[in-house]
mmCIF file of C-alpha atoms in Angstrom:
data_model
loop_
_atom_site.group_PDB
_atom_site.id
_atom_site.type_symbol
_atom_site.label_atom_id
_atom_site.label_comp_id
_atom_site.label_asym_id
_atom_site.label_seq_id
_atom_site.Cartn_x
_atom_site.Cartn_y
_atom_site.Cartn_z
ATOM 1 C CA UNK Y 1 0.000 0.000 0.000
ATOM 2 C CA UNK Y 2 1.200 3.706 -0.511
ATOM 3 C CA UNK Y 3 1.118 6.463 1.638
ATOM 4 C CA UNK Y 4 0.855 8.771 -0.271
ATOM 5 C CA UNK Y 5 -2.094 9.782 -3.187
ATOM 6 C CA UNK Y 6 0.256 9.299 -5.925
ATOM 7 C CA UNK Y 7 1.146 6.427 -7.939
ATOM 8 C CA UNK Y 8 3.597 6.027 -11.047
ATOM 9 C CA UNK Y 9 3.953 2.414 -12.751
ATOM 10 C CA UNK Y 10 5.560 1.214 -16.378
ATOM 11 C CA UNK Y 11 3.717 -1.612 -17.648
ATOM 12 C CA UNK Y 12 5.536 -3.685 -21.039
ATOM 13 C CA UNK Y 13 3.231 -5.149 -23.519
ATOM 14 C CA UNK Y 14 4.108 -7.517 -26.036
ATOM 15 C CA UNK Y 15 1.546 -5.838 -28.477
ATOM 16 C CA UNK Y 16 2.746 -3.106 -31.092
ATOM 17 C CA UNK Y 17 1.879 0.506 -30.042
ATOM 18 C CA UNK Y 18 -0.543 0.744 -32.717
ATOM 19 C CA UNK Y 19 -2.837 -2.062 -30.828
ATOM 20 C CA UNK Y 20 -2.326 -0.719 -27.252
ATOM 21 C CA UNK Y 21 -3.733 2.267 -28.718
ATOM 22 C CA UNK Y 22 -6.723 1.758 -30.266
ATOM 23 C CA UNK Y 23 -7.768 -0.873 -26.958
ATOM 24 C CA UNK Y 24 -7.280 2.190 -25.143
ATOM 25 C CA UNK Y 25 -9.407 4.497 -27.367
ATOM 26 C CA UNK Y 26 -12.196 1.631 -27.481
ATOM 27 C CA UNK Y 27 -12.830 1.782 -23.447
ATOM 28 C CA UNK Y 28 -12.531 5.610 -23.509
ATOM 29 C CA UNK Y 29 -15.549 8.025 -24.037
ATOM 30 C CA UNK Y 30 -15.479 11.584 -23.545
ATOM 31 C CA UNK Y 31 -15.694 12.734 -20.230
ATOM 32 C CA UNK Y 32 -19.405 13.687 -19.177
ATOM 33 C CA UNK Y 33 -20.656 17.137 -17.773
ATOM 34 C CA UNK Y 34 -20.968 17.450 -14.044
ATOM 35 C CA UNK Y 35 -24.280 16.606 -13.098
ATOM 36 C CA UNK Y 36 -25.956 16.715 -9.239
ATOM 37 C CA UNK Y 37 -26.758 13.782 -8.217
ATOM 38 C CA UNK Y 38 -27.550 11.875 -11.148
ATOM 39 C CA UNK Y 39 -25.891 8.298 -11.811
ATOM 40 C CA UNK Y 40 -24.287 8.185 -15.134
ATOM 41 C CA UNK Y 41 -26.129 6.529 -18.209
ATOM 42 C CA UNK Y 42 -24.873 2.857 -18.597
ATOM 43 C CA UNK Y 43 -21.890 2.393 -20.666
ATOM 44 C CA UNK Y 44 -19.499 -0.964 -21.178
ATOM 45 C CA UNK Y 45 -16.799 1.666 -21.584
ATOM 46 C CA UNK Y 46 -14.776 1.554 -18.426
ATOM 47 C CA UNK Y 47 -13.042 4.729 -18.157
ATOM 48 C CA UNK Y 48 -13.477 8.808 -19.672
ATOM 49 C CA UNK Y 49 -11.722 10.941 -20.749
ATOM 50 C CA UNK Y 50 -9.584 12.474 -23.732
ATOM 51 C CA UNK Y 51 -7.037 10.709 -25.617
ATOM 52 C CA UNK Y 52 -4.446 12.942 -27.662
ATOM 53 C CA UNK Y 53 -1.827 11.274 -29.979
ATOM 54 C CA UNK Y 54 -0.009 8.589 -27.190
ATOM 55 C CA UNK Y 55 -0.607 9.904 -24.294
ATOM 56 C CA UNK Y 56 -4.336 9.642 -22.545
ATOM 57 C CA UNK Y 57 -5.750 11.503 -19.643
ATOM 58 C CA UNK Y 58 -8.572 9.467 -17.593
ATOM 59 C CA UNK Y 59 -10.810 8.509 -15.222
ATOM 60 C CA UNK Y 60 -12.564 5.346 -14.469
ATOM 61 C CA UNK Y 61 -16.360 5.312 -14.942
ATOM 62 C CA UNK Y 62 -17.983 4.763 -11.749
ATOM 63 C CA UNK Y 63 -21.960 4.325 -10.504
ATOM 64 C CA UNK Y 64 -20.940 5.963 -7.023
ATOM 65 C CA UNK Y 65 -19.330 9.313 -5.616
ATOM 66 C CA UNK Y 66 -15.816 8.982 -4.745
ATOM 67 C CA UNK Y 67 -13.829 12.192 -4.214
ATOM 68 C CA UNK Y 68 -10.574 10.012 -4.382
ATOM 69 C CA UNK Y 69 -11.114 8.548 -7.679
ATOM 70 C CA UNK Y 70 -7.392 8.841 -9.413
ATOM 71 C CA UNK Y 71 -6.958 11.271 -12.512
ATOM 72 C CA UNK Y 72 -5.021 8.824 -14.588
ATOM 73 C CA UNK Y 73 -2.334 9.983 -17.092
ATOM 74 C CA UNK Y 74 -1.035 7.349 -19.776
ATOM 75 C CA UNK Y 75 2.542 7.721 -21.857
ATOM 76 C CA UNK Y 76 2.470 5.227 -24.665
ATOM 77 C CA UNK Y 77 6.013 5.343 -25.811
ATOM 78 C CA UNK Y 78 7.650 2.221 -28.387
ATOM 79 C CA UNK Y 79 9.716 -0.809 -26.860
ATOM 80 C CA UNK Y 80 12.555 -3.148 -28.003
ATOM 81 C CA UNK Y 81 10.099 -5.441 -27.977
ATOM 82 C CA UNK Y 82 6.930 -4.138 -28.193
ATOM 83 C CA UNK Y 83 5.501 -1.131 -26.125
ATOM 84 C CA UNK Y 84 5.428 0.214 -22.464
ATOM 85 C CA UNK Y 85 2.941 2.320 -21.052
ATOM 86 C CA UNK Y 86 3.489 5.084 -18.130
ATOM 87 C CA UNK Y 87 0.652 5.251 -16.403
ATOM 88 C CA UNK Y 88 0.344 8.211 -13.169
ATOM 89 C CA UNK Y 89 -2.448 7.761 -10.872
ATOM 90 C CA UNK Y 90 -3.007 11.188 -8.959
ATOM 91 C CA UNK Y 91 -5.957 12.733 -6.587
ATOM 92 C CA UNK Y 92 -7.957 15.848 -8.476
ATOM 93 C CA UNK Y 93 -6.165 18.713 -7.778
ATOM 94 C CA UNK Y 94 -9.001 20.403 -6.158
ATOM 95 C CA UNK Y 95 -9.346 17.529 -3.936
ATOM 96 C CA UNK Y 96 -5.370 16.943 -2.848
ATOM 97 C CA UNK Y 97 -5.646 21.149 -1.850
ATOM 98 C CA UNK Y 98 -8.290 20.439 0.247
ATOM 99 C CA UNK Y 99 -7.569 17.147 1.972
ATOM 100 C CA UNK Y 100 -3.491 19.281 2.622
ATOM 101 C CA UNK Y 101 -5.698 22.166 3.808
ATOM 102 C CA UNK Y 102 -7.860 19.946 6.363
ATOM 103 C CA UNK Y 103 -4.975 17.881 7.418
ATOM 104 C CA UNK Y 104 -2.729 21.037 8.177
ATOM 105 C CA UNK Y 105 -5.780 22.508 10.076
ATOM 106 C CA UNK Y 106 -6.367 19.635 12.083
ATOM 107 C CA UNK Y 107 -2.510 19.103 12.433
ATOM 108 C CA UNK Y 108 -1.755 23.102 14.111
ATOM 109 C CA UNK Y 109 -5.042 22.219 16.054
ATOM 110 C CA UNK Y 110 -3.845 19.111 17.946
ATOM 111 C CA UNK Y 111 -0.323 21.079 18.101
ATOM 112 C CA UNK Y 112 -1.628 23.829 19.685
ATOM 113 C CA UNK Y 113 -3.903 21.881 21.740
ATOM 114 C CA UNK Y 114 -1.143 19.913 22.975
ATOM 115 C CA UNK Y 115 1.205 22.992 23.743
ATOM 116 C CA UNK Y 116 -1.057 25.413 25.665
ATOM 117 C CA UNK Y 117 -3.489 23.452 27.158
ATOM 118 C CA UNK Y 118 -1.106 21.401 29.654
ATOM 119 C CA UNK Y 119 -2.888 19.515 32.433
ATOM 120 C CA UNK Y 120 -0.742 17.561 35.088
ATOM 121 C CA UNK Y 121 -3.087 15.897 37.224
ATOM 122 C CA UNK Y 122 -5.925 14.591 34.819
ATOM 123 C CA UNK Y 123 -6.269 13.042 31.181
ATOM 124 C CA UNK Y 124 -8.212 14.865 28.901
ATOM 125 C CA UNK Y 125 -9.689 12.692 26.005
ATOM 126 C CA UNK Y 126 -10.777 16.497 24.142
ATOM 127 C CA UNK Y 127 -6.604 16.479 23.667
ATOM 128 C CA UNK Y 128 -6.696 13.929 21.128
ATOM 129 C CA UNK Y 129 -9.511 14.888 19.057
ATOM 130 C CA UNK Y 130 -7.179 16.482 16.638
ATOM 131 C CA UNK Y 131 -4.880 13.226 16.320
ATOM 132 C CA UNK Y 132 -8.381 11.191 15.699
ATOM 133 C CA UNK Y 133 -9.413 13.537 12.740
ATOM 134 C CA UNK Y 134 -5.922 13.807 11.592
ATOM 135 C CA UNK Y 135 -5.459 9.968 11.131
ATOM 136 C CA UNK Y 136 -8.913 9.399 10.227
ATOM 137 C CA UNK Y 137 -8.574 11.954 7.209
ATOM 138 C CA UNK Y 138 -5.253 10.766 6.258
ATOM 139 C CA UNK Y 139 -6.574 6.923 6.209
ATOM 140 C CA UNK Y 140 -9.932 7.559 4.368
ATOM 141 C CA UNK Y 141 -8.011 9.690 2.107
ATOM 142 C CA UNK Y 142 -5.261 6.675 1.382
ATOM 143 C CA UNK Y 143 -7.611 3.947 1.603
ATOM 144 C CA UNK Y 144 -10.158 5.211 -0.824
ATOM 145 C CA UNK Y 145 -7.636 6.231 -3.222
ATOM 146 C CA UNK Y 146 -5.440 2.754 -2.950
ATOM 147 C CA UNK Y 147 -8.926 0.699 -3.877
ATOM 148 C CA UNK Y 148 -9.590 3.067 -6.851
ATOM 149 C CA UNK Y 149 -5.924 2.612 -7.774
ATOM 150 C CA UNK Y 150 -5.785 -1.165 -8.103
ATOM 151 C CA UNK Y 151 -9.471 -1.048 -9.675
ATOM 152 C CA UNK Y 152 -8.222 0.828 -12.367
ATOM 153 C CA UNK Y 153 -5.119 -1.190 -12.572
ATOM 154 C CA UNK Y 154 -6.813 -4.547 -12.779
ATOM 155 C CA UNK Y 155 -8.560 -3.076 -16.310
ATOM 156 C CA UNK Y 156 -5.770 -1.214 -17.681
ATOM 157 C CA UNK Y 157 -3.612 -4.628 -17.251
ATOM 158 C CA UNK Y 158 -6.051 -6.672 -19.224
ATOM 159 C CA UNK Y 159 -6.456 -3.759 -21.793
ATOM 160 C CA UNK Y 160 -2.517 -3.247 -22.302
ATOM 161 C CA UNK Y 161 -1.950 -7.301 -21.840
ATOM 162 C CA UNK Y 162 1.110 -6.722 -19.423
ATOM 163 C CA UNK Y 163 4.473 -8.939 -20.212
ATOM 164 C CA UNK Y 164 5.288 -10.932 -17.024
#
């Protein structure tokens, strides 16, 4: 597991650039409008997004909301022997400058908590509250991201058909 929201893998593929390609394009649509609420319409595509020459920017299709659903960049580049694919799994932007803005909140919190409020005689549960949110928004955070991660994985592996 990582630790961080940020993932960079090379996969090799016996199959000509050309091929990765165009299995890539065929489980790609274009990426749908925002919409509140509303599940998308049913596809057997498995990601969106926009492909441009070799190099693809994604996201996998999902019936659920999942802020930490990786933005997935793909480098198709030719091989000796056939092709490898860079593939960086990332949080949104938006997302990564909020969950650093919580965290750091939450983090001078407990500090401060910790540093001025100083009690000798008696333990004071209210201390750790910070701590508590802190690793409970760092582990949702990695958690949801890691499952998302290997989702997406598991389908770009059988769409790139990965040399072992």
């Amino acid at each position: 597991m990582k630790f961080i929201p940020f993932e960079k893998i090379t996969y090799s593929s016996r199959l000509p650039i050309t091929e990765i390609k165009e299995r890539l394009e065929n489980e790609i649509q274009p990426k749908a409008n925002f919409s509140f609420g509303q599940k998308p319409a049913a596809t057997s595509k498995k990601f969106e997004g926009i492909a441009n020459g070799n190099e693809f920017q994604i996201q996998r299709i999902i019936s659920y909301r999942n802020s930490f659903l990786p933005k997935i960049d793909i480098t198709l580049a030719q091989d000796l022997s056939g092709s490898k694919a860079t593939i960086t799994f990332k949080l949104l932007p938006l997302v990564a400058i909020f969950i650093g803005f919580w965290l750091a909140i939450v983090a001078f919190s407990g500090i401060a908590l910790a540093l001025f409020t100083t009690s000798e005689e008696n333990f004071e549960f209210a201390k750790f509250i910070p701590l508590v949110m802190f690793v409970f928004g760092y582990a949702m955070t990695i958690l949801a991201f890691n499952y998302e991660v290997n989702k997406a994985k598991e389908e770009l592996e059988k769409i790139i058909q990965i040399r072992n």
